[in-house]
Short mmCIF file of N, CA, C and O in Angstrom, two decimals:
data_model
loop_
_atom_site.label_atom_id
_atom_site.label_comp_id
_atom_site.label_asym_id
_atom_site.label_seq_id
_atom_site.Cartn_x
_atom_site.Cartn_y
_atom_site.Cartn_z
N MET A 1 5.71 -20.13 16.07
CA MET A 1 5.33 -18.78 15.73
C MET A 1 3.95 -18.79 15.08
O MET A 1 3.69 -19.58 14.19
N TYR A 2 3.08 -17.92 15.55
CA TYR A 2 1.76 -17.75 14.97
C TYR A 2 1.79 -16.57 14.00
O TYR A 2 2.45 -15.57 14.28
N LYS A 3 1.07 -16.70 12.91
CA LYS A 3 0.96 -15.61 11.93
C LYS A 3 -0.50 -15.46 11.53
O LYS A 3 -1.18 -16.46 11.29
N VAL A 4 -0.95 -14.22 11.47
CA VAL A 4 -2.27 -13.93 10.91
C VAL A 4 -2.09 -12.85 9.85
O VAL A 4 -1.21 -11.99 9.96
N SER A 5 -2.92 -12.94 8.83
CA SER A 5 -2.86 -11.96 7.75
C SER A 5 -4.26 -11.50 7.39
O SER A 5 -5.21 -12.29 7.44
N VAL A 6 -4.35 -10.24 7.02
CA VAL A 6 -5.59 -9.66 6.53
C VAL A 6 -5.32 -9.16 5.12
O VAL A 6 -4.26 -8.58 4.84
N GLN A 7 -6.28 -9.40 4.23
CA GLN A 7 -6.16 -8.94 2.85
C GLN A 7 -7.22 -7.88 2.59
O GLN A 7 -8.38 -8.06 2.94
N ILE A 8 -6.80 -6.78 1.97
CA ILE A 8 -7.70 -5.67 1.67
C ILE A 8 -7.50 -5.25 0.23
O ILE A 8 -6.38 -4.92 -0.18
N GLU A 9 -8.57 -5.25 -0.54
CA GLU A 9 -8.52 -4.85 -1.95
C GLU A 9 -8.77 -3.35 -2.09
O GLU A 9 -9.53 -2.77 -1.30
N PHE A 10 -8.14 -2.76 -3.07
CA PHE A 10 -8.35 -1.35 -3.39
C PHE A 10 -7.96 -1.12 -4.84
O PHE A 10 -7.21 -1.90 -5.42
N ASP A 11 -8.49 -0.07 -5.42
CA ASP A 11 -8.20 0.28 -6.81
C ASP A 11 -7.32 1.52 -6.85
O ASP A 11 -7.56 2.47 -6.09
N TYR A 12 -6.32 1.50 -7.71
CA TYR A 12 -5.45 2.66 -7.83
C TYR A 12 -4.86 2.72 -9.23
O TYR A 12 -4.85 1.74 -9.98
N ALA A 13 -4.36 3.90 -9.55
CA ALA A 13 -3.61 4.09 -10.79
C ALA A 13 -2.23 4.59 -10.39
O ALA A 13 -2.07 5.20 -9.33
N HIS A 14 -1.27 4.32 -11.22
CA HIS A 14 0.05 4.89 -10.99
C HIS A 14 0.78 5.03 -12.31
O HIS A 14 0.32 4.59 -13.35
N ARG A 15 1.90 5.70 -12.22
CA ARG A 15 2.76 5.91 -13.37
C ARG A 15 4.18 5.87 -12.84
O ARG A 15 4.50 6.52 -11.84
N LEU A 16 5.02 5.06 -13.47
CA LEU A 16 6.42 4.99 -13.09
C LEU A 16 7.20 5.85 -14.09
O LEU A 16 7.57 5.39 -15.17
N SER A 17 7.40 7.10 -13.72
CA SER A 17 7.92 8.09 -14.67
C SER A 17 9.31 7.77 -15.19
O SER A 17 9.68 8.24 -16.27
N HIS A 18 10.08 6.97 -14.48
CA HIS A 18 11.43 6.62 -14.92
C HIS A 18 11.51 5.24 -15.59
O HIS A 18 12.59 4.80 -15.97
N HIS A 19 10.39 4.58 -15.71
CA HIS A 19 10.36 3.23 -16.29
C HIS A 19 10.60 3.32 -17.79
O HIS A 19 10.10 4.22 -18.45
N LYS A 20 11.35 2.38 -18.32
CA LYS A 20 11.68 2.41 -19.75
C LYS A 20 10.66 1.66 -20.61
O LYS A 20 10.74 1.66 -21.82
N GLY A 21 9.68 1.03 -19.96
CA GLY A 21 8.67 0.28 -20.70
C GLY A 21 7.30 0.91 -20.58
O GLY A 21 7.16 2.11 -20.31
N LYS A 22 6.27 0.09 -20.74
CA LYS A 22 4.88 0.56 -20.73
C LYS A 22 4.45 1.20 -19.43
O LYS A 22 3.52 2.00 -19.40
N CYS A 23 5.10 0.87 -18.33
CA CYS A 23 4.67 1.38 -17.02
C CYS A 23 4.94 2.87 -16.83
O CYS A 23 4.56 3.44 -15.82
N CYS A 24 5.58 3.52 -17.82
CA CYS A 24 5.72 4.97 -17.74
C CYS A 24 4.40 5.66 -18.07
O CYS A 24 4.24 6.85 -17.83
N ASN A 25 3.45 4.91 -18.57
CA ASN A 25 2.11 5.43 -18.83
C ASN A 25 1.23 5.21 -17.62
O ASN A 25 1.42 4.27 -16.85
N ILE A 26 0.24 6.07 -17.45
CA ILE A 26 -0.73 5.88 -16.37
C ILE A 26 -1.50 4.60 -16.64
O ILE A 26 -1.97 4.38 -17.75
N HIS A 27 -1.58 3.77 -15.64
CA HIS A 27 -2.33 2.52 -15.75
C HIS A 27 -2.85 2.14 -14.37
O HIS A 27 -2.37 2.64 -13.36
N GLY A 28 -3.86 1.30 -14.33
CA GLY A 28 -4.50 0.98 -13.07
C GLY A 28 -4.36 -0.47 -12.67
O GLY A 28 -4.04 -1.33 -13.48
N HIS A 29 -4.61 -0.70 -11.39
CA HIS A 29 -4.56 -2.04 -10.81
C HIS A 29 -5.69 -2.21 -9.80
O HIS A 29 -6.12 -1.26 -9.17
N ARG A 30 -6.13 -3.43 -9.66
CA ARG A 30 -6.97 -3.83 -8.54
C ARG A 30 -5.98 -4.39 -7.53
O ARG A 30 -5.57 -5.56 -7.60
N GLY A 31 -5.51 -3.54 -6.63
CA GLY A 31 -4.46 -3.91 -5.70
C GLY A 31 -4.99 -4.75 -4.55
O GLY A 31 -6.17 -4.72 -4.20
N LEU A 32 -4.09 -5.48 -3.94
CA LEU A 32 -4.39 -6.27 -2.77
C LEU A 32 -3.28 -6.04 -1.75
O LEU A 32 -2.11 -6.33 -2.04
N ALA A 33 -3.64 -5.48 -0.61
CA ALA A 33 -2.68 -5.31 0.48
C ALA A 33 -2.84 -6.49 1.43
O ALA A 33 -3.96 -6.84 1.81
N ILE A 34 -1.73 -7.10 1.80
CA ILE A 34 -1.73 -8.22 2.73
C ILE A 34 -0.88 -7.82 3.93
O ILE A 34 0.33 -7.62 3.80
N ILE A 35 -1.53 -7.67 5.07
CA ILE A 35 -0.86 -7.23 6.28
C ILE A 35 -0.73 -8.42 7.21
O ILE A 35 -1.72 -9.09 7.51
N THR A 36 0.49 -8.70 7.68
CA THR A 36 0.76 -9.86 8.52
C THR A 36 1.29 -9.42 9.88
O THR A 36 2.13 -8.54 9.98
N VAL A 37 0.76 -10.09 10.91
CA VAL A 37 1.20 -9.89 12.29
C VAL A 37 1.60 -11.25 12.83
O VAL A 37 0.90 -12.24 12.58
N GLU A 38 2.70 -11.31 13.58
CA GLU A 38 3.19 -12.56 14.14
C GLU A 38 3.30 -12.46 15.66
O GLU A 38 3.49 -11.37 16.19
N ALA A 39 3.22 -13.60 16.31
CA ALA A 39 3.43 -13.66 17.76
C ALA A 39 3.93 -15.05 18.14
O ALA A 39 3.50 -16.05 17.55
N LYS A 40 4.82 -15.09 19.11
CA LYS A 40 5.30 -16.38 19.62
C LYS A 40 4.24 -17.05 20.48
O LYS A 40 4.15 -18.27 20.52
N GLU A 41 3.46 -16.24 21.18
CA GLU A 41 2.42 -16.74 22.07
C GLU A 41 1.11 -16.05 21.75
O GLU A 41 1.09 -14.89 21.32
N LEU A 42 0.01 -16.74 21.99
CA LEU A 42 -1.31 -16.15 21.81
C LEU A 42 -1.68 -15.33 23.04
O LEU A 42 -1.21 -15.61 24.15
N GLY A 43 -2.53 -14.34 22.85
CA GLY A 43 -3.01 -13.53 23.96
C GLY A 43 -4.01 -14.30 24.81
O GLY A 43 -4.34 -15.46 24.53
N GLU A 44 -4.54 -13.64 25.82
CA GLU A 44 -5.51 -14.27 26.72
C GLU A 44 -6.76 -14.75 25.98
O GLU A 44 -7.42 -15.69 26.42
N ASP A 45 -7.05 -14.12 24.85
CA ASP A 45 -8.23 -14.48 24.05
C ASP A 45 -7.91 -15.53 22.99
O ASP A 45 -8.71 -15.79 22.10
N ASP A 46 -6.72 -16.12 23.08
CA ASP A 46 -6.24 -17.12 22.12
C ASP A 46 -6.12 -16.57 20.70
O ASP A 46 -6.27 -17.29 19.71
N LEU A 47 -5.82 -15.29 20.59
CA LEU A 47 -5.62 -14.63 19.31
C LEU A 47 -4.24 -13.99 19.27
O LEU A 47 -3.72 -13.55 20.29
N VAL A 48 -3.67 -13.90 18.07
CA VAL A 48 -2.50 -13.05 17.85
C VAL A 48 -2.96 -11.61 17.94
O VAL A 48 -2.41 -10.79 18.66
N ILE A 49 -4.02 -11.31 17.18
CA ILE A 49 -4.67 -10.01 17.15
C ILE A 49 -6.03 -10.24 16.50
O ILE A 49 -6.18 -11.12 15.65
N ASP A 50 -7.02 -9.47 16.91
CA ASP A 50 -8.33 -9.58 16.27
C ASP A 50 -8.21 -9.04 14.84
O ASP A 50 -7.65 -7.96 14.63
N PHE A 51 -8.71 -9.79 13.88
CA PHE A 51 -8.61 -9.37 12.47
C PHE A 51 -9.13 -7.95 12.27
O PHE A 51 -8.57 -7.18 11.51
N LYS A 52 -10.22 -7.60 12.96
CA LYS A 52 -10.81 -6.27 12.77
C LYS A 52 -9.87 -5.16 13.24
O LYS A 52 -9.94 -4.04 12.74
N ASP A 53 -8.96 -5.47 14.17
CA ASP A 53 -8.02 -4.48 14.66
C ASP A 53 -6.93 -4.17 13.63
O ASP A 53 -6.18 -3.20 13.78
N ILE A 54 -6.84 -5.00 12.62
CA ILE A 54 -5.97 -4.71 11.47
C ILE A 54 -6.83 -4.12 10.35
O ILE A 54 -6.55 -3.04 9.82
N LYS A 55 -7.88 -4.85 10.01
CA LYS A 55 -8.67 -4.51 8.82
C LYS A 55 -9.32 -3.13 8.89
O LYS A 55 -9.27 -2.36 7.93
N SER A 56 -9.91 -2.78 10.00
CA SER A 56 -10.65 -1.52 10.09
C SER A 56 -9.75 -0.30 9.89
O SER A 56 -10.02 0.52 9.02
N PRO A 57 -8.67 -0.14 10.67
CA PRO A 57 -7.85 1.06 10.48
C PRO A 57 -7.12 1.10 9.14
O PRO A 57 -6.99 2.16 8.53
N VAL A 58 -6.66 -0.05 8.66
CA VAL A 58 -5.94 -0.05 7.38
C VAL A 58 -6.89 0.21 6.22
O VAL A 58 -6.57 0.97 5.30
N THR A 59 -8.08 -0.37 6.26
CA THR A 59 -9.09 -0.09 5.23
C THR A 59 -9.43 1.40 5.20
O THR A 59 -9.50 2.00 4.13
N ASN A 60 -9.61 1.98 6.38
CA ASN A 60 -9.91 3.41 6.45
C ASN A 60 -8.79 4.23 5.83
O ASN A 60 -9.03 5.17 5.06
N TRP A 61 -7.55 3.88 6.15
CA TRP A 61 -6.41 4.62 5.59
C TRP A 61 -6.34 4.46 4.07
O TRP A 61 -6.16 5.44 3.35
N LEU A 62 -6.48 3.22 3.61
CA LEU A 62 -6.43 2.98 2.16
C LEU A 62 -7.54 3.75 1.45
O LEU A 62 -7.29 4.36 0.39
N ASN A 63 -8.74 3.72 2.00
CA ASN A 63 -9.86 4.44 1.37
C ASN A 63 -9.58 5.94 1.31
O ASN A 63 -9.95 6.60 0.33
N GLU A 64 -8.93 6.47 2.32
CA GLU A 64 -8.66 7.90 2.37
C GLU A 64 -7.51 8.32 1.47
O GLU A 64 -7.51 9.42 0.92
N HIS A 65 -6.51 7.44 1.29
CA HIS A 65 -5.28 7.85 0.62
C HIS A 65 -5.01 7.21 -0.75
O HIS A 65 -4.54 7.90 -1.65
N TRP A 66 -5.24 5.92 -0.90
CA TRP A 66 -4.83 5.24 -2.13
C TRP A 66 -5.99 4.79 -3.02
O TRP A 66 -5.83 4.70 -4.23
N ASP A 67 -7.13 4.47 -2.43
CA ASP A 67 -8.22 3.92 -3.24
C ASP A 67 -8.70 4.97 -4.25
O ASP A 67 -9.02 6.09 -3.88
N HIS A 68 -8.73 4.56 -5.51
CA HIS A 68 -9.15 5.42 -6.62
C HIS A 68 -8.33 6.72 -6.69
O HIS A 68 -8.85 7.77 -7.03
N ALA A 69 -7.05 6.61 -6.37
CA ALA A 69 -6.13 7.75 -6.46
C ALA A 69 -5.06 7.43 -7.49
O ALA A 69 -4.84 6.27 -7.86
N LEU A 70 -4.40 8.48 -7.96
CA LEU A 70 -3.25 8.35 -8.84
C LEU A 70 -2.01 8.50 -7.98
O LEU A 70 -1.82 9.54 -7.33
N LEU A 71 -1.18 7.47 -7.94
CA LEU A 71 0.03 7.46 -7.13
C LEU A 71 1.21 7.88 -8.00
O LEU A 71 1.41 7.29 -9.08
N LEU A 72 1.96 8.88 -7.54
CA LEU A 72 3.05 9.44 -8.33
C LEU A 72 4.30 9.68 -7.49
O LEU A 72 4.22 9.84 -6.28
N ASN A 73 5.42 9.78 -8.19
CA ASN A 73 6.69 10.21 -7.62
C ASN A 73 6.65 11.73 -7.51
O ASN A 73 6.16 12.42 -8.41
N SER A 74 7.18 12.29 -6.43
CA SER A 74 7.21 13.74 -6.27
C SER A 74 8.03 14.42 -7.37
O SER A 74 7.88 15.62 -7.61
N GLN A 75 8.87 13.65 -8.06
CA GLN A 75 9.69 14.20 -9.15
C GLN A 75 9.04 14.01 -10.52
O GLN A 75 9.64 14.35 -11.54
N ASP A 76 7.82 13.49 -10.57
CA ASP A 76 7.14 13.28 -11.85
C ASP A 76 6.94 14.64 -12.52
O ASP A 76 6.39 15.56 -11.92
N PRO A 77 7.39 14.79 -13.78
CA PRO A 77 7.28 16.09 -14.45
C PRO A 77 5.83 16.54 -14.68
O PRO A 77 5.59 17.72 -14.93
N PHE A 78 4.86 15.64 -14.57
CA PHE A 78 3.47 16.00 -14.79
C PHE A 78 2.70 16.20 -13.48
O PHE A 78 1.49 16.43 -13.50
N LEU A 79 3.38 16.14 -12.35
CA LEU A 79 2.72 16.28 -11.06
C LEU A 79 1.92 17.59 -10.98
O LEU A 79 0.76 17.58 -10.56
N ASN A 80 2.51 18.69 -11.40
CA ASN A 80 1.81 19.99 -11.33
C ASN A 80 0.54 19.99 -12.16
O ASN A 80 -0.47 20.58 -11.76
N VAL A 81 0.57 19.33 -13.30
CA VAL A 81 -0.61 19.27 -14.17
C VAL A 81 -1.74 18.55 -13.45
O VAL A 81 -2.88 19.02 -13.42
N PHE A 82 -1.42 17.41 -12.85
CA PHE A 82 -2.45 16.63 -12.13
C PHE A 82 -2.97 17.40 -10.92
O PHE A 82 -4.16 17.34 -10.61
N GLU A 83 -2.09 18.14 -10.25
CA GLU A 83 -2.53 18.95 -9.12
C GLU A 83 -3.50 20.04 -9.58
O GLU A 83 -4.53 20.28 -8.94
N GLN A 84 -3.17 20.70 -10.69
CA GLN A 84 -4.04 21.76 -11.22
C GLN A 84 -5.40 21.21 -11.65
O GLN A 84 -6.42 21.89 -11.53
N LEU A 85 -5.41 19.97 -12.13
CA LEU A 85 -6.66 19.34 -12.55
C LEU A 85 -7.46 18.79 -11.37
O LEU A 85 -8.53 18.23 -11.56
N LYS A 86 -6.91 18.94 -10.17
CA LYS A 86 -7.58 18.47 -8.95
C LYS A 86 -7.81 16.96 -8.97
O LYS A 86 -8.79 16.45 -8.44
N ILE A 87 -6.87 16.24 -9.60
CA ILE A 87 -6.89 14.78 -9.61
C ILE A 87 -6.54 14.30 -8.20
O ILE A 87 -5.66 14.84 -7.54
N ARG A 88 -7.24 13.28 -7.74
CA ARG A 88 -6.93 12.70 -6.42
C ARG A 88 -5.55 12.05 -6.50
O ARG A 88 -5.33 11.11 -7.28
N LEU A 89 -4.61 12.54 -5.71
CA LEU A 89 -3.22 12.11 -5.79
C LEU A 89 -2.70 11.61 -4.44
O LEU A 89 -3.15 12.07 -3.39
N TYR A 90 -1.74 10.71 -4.53
CA TYR A 90 -0.91 10.36 -3.38
C TYR A 90 0.52 10.40 -3.91
O TYR A 90 0.85 9.71 -4.88
N VAL A 91 1.35 11.22 -3.29
CA VAL A 91 2.69 11.47 -3.81
C VAL A 91 3.74 10.84 -2.89
O VAL A 91 3.74 11.08 -1.68
N PHE A 92 4.62 10.06 -3.48
CA PHE A 92 5.74 9.44 -2.76
C PHE A 92 6.96 10.33 -2.93
O PHE A 92 7.34 10.66 -4.06
N GLU A 93 7.56 10.71 -1.82
CA GLU A 93 8.69 11.62 -1.85
C GLU A 93 9.92 10.96 -2.47
O GLU A 93 10.49 10.02 -1.91
N ASN A 94 10.31 11.45 -3.66
CA ASN A 94 11.51 10.99 -4.37
C ASN A 94 11.55 9.49 -4.62
O ASN A 94 12.62 8.90 -4.69
N SER A 95 10.39 8.85 -4.76
CA SER A 95 10.33 7.42 -5.02
C SER A 95 9.23 7.12 -6.03
O SER A 95 8.17 7.74 -5.99
N GLU A 96 9.49 6.17 -6.88
CA GLU A 96 8.47 5.71 -7.81
C GLU A 96 7.42 4.91 -7.03
O GLU A 96 7.78 4.19 -6.09
N PRO A 97 6.16 5.00 -7.40
CA PRO A 97 5.11 4.26 -6.69
C PRO A 97 5.04 2.79 -7.13
O PRO A 97 4.02 2.30 -7.60
N THR A 98 6.15 2.11 -6.94
CA THR A 98 6.20 0.68 -7.27
C THR A 98 5.53 -0.11 -6.15
O THR A 98 5.33 0.40 -5.04
N ALA A 99 5.25 -1.36 -6.42
CA ALA A 99 4.67 -2.22 -5.38
C ALA A 99 5.62 -2.33 -4.19
O ALA A 99 5.17 -2.39 -3.04
N GLU A 100 6.92 -2.32 -4.44
CA GLU A 100 7.90 -2.40 -3.36
C GLU A 100 7.81 -1.17 -2.44
O GLU A 100 7.78 -1.30 -1.22
N ILE A 101 7.76 0.01 -3.06
CA ILE A 101 7.67 1.25 -2.29
C ILE A 101 6.32 1.34 -1.57
O ILE A 101 6.24 1.78 -0.42
N MET A 102 5.27 0.90 -2.23
CA MET A 102 3.94 0.90 -1.61
C MET A 102 3.92 -0.01 -0.39
O MET A 102 3.34 0.33 0.64
N ALA A 103 4.55 -1.19 -0.48
CA ALA A 103 4.60 -2.12 0.65
C ALA A 103 5.33 -1.50 1.83
O ALA A 103 4.87 -1.58 2.98
N LYS A 104 6.44 -0.84 1.56
CA LYS A 104 7.20 -0.20 2.63
C LYS A 104 6.40 0.95 3.25
O LYS A 104 6.37 1.11 4.47
N GLU A 105 5.74 1.74 2.42
CA GLU A 105 4.93 2.85 2.92
C GLU A 105 3.78 2.35 3.79
O GLU A 105 3.52 2.89 4.87
N LEU A 106 3.08 1.31 3.33
CA LEU A 106 1.96 0.79 4.11
C LEU A 106 2.44 0.13 5.40
O LEU A 106 1.76 0.20 6.42
N PHE A 107 3.61 -0.46 5.39
CA PHE A 107 4.21 -1.00 6.62
C PHE A 107 4.37 0.13 7.63
O PHE A 107 3.99 -0.01 8.80
N SER A 108 4.92 1.25 7.18
CA SER A 108 5.10 2.41 8.05
C SER A 108 3.77 2.94 8.56
O SER A 108 3.64 3.31 9.74
N VAL A 109 2.78 2.97 7.69
CA VAL A 109 1.44 3.41 8.09
C VAL A 109 0.89 2.50 9.18
O VAL A 109 0.35 2.97 10.18
N CYS A 110 1.02 1.18 9.00
CA CYS A 110 0.54 0.23 10.01
C CYS A 110 1.21 0.48 11.35
O CYS A 110 0.55 0.46 12.40
N CYS A 111 2.50 0.75 11.34
CA CYS A 111 3.21 1.05 12.58
C CYS A 111 2.63 2.31 13.23
O CYS A 111 2.42 2.34 14.45
N SER A 112 2.35 3.33 12.43
CA SER A 112 1.79 4.57 12.98
C SER A 112 0.37 4.36 13.51
O SER A 112 -0.09 5.14 14.35
N LEU A 113 -0.31 3.33 13.02
CA LEU A 113 -1.65 2.99 13.50
C LEU A 113 -1.60 2.03 14.70
O LEU A 113 -2.61 1.47 15.09
N ASN A 114 -0.40 1.80 15.21
CA ASN A 114 -0.17 0.91 16.36
C ASN A 114 -0.57 -0.54 16.07
O ASN A 114 -1.01 -1.26 16.97
N ILE A 115 -0.39 -0.95 14.83
CA ILE A 115 -0.59 -2.35 14.46
C ILE A 115 0.80 -3.00 14.51
O ILE A 115 1.72 -2.53 13.84
N PRO A 116 0.97 -4.08 15.27
CA PRO A 116 2.30 -4.70 15.40
C PRO A 116 2.67 -5.54 14.17
O PRO A 116 2.95 -6.73 14.25
N VAL A 117 2.69 -4.88 13.04
CA VAL A 117 2.91 -5.51 11.75
C VAL A 117 4.32 -6.10 11.65
O VAL A 117 5.27 -5.55 12.20
N THR A 118 4.44 -7.23 10.96
CA THR A 118 5.76 -7.81 10.69
C THR A 118 6.04 -7.89 9.20
O THR A 118 7.19 -8.03 8.79
N GLN A 119 4.97 -7.79 8.39
CA GLN A 119 5.15 -7.90 6.93
C GLN A 119 3.97 -7.28 6.22
O GLN A 119 2.83 -7.41 6.66
N VAL A 120 4.25 -6.60 5.11
CA VAL A 120 3.20 -6.09 4.23
C VAL A 120 3.56 -6.47 2.80
O VAL A 120 4.70 -6.29 2.37
N SER A 121 2.58 -7.01 2.10
CA SER A 121 2.74 -7.32 0.68
C SER A 121 1.72 -6.53 -0.11
O SER A 121 0.60 -6.29 0.37
N ILE A 122 2.11 -6.13 -1.30
CA ILE A 122 1.20 -5.49 -2.24
C ILE A 122 1.19 -6.33 -3.50
O ILE A 122 2.24 -6.56 -4.12
N LYS A 123 0.00 -6.82 -3.85
CA LYS A 123 -0.17 -7.54 -5.11
C LYS A 123 -0.81 -6.57 -6.09
O LYS A 123 -1.85 -6.00 -5.80
N GLU A 124 -0.14 -6.37 -7.23
CA GLU A 124 -0.76 -5.50 -8.23
C GLU A 124 -1.40 -6.32 -9.35
O GLU A 124 -2.05 -5.75 -10.21
N SER A 125 -1.22 -7.61 -9.29
CA SER A 125 -1.92 -8.52 -10.18
C SER A 125 -1.92 -9.89 -9.52
O SER A 125 -1.27 -10.10 -8.49
N GLU A 126 -2.60 -10.83 -10.13
CA GLU A 126 -2.66 -12.18 -9.58
C GLU A 126 -1.27 -12.81 -9.51
O GLU A 126 -0.99 -13.65 -8.65
N ASN A 127 -0.37 -12.38 -10.40
CA ASN A 127 0.94 -13.02 -10.51
C ASN A 127 2.11 -12.16 -10.04
O ASN A 127 3.26 -12.56 -10.20
N SER A 128 1.83 -10.97 -9.50
CA SER A 128 2.91 -10.05 -9.13
C SER A 128 2.70 -9.52 -7.72
O SER A 128 1.67 -8.93 -7.42
N LYS A 129 3.72 -9.70 -6.87
CA LYS A 129 3.63 -9.29 -5.47
C LYS A 129 4.97 -8.79 -5.01
O LYS A 129 6.01 -9.34 -5.35
N ALA A 130 4.95 -7.72 -4.20
CA ALA A 130 6.16 -7.21 -3.55
C ALA A 130 5.91 -7.20 -2.05
O ALA A 130 4.78 -6.93 -1.61
N THR A 131 6.95 -7.49 -1.27
CA THR A 131 6.81 -7.61 0.17
C THR A 131 7.87 -6.80 0.87
O THR A 131 9.02 -6.75 0.45
N TYR A 132 7.46 -6.15 1.98
CA TYR A 132 8.39 -5.47 2.86
C TYR A 132 8.18 -6.02 4.26
O TYR A 132 7.03 -6.19 4.70
N SER A 133 9.28 -6.33 4.96
CA SER A 133 9.18 -6.83 6.34
C SER A 133 10.32 -6.28 7.16
O SER A 133 11.33 -5.80 6.62
N LYS A 134 10.15 -6.37 8.50
CA LYS A 134 11.25 -5.90 9.36
C LYS A 134 12.21 -7.01 9.65
O LYS A 134 12.04 -8.12 9.35
#
């Protein structure tokens, strides 16, 4: 099995409104998305997929939706306040914006971009990573 991965950095803030610790406060991360594609056989060009065919569309999506945005749960009691302040937001429907939920969301985005993704990881720090795969 062949595997290729692309890593894309982005900055975001989030708040885990139901968290019992410090993460209930707005805080930021220098996130790292790792998108993996696998294949049993290489294509005619001896590639699983061209790296740019992953990096370009996913970078564009991240820049448009998550980079320098505040990620929130749709049930966050302060959502209306942030909307009124015209804060750049990305809202997860009935889910906390954890690294696990972000990985699953970005996996779905990759599928909608016709990237044959098999795994997405989100690192929110050098020592913390969550992964979603099919």
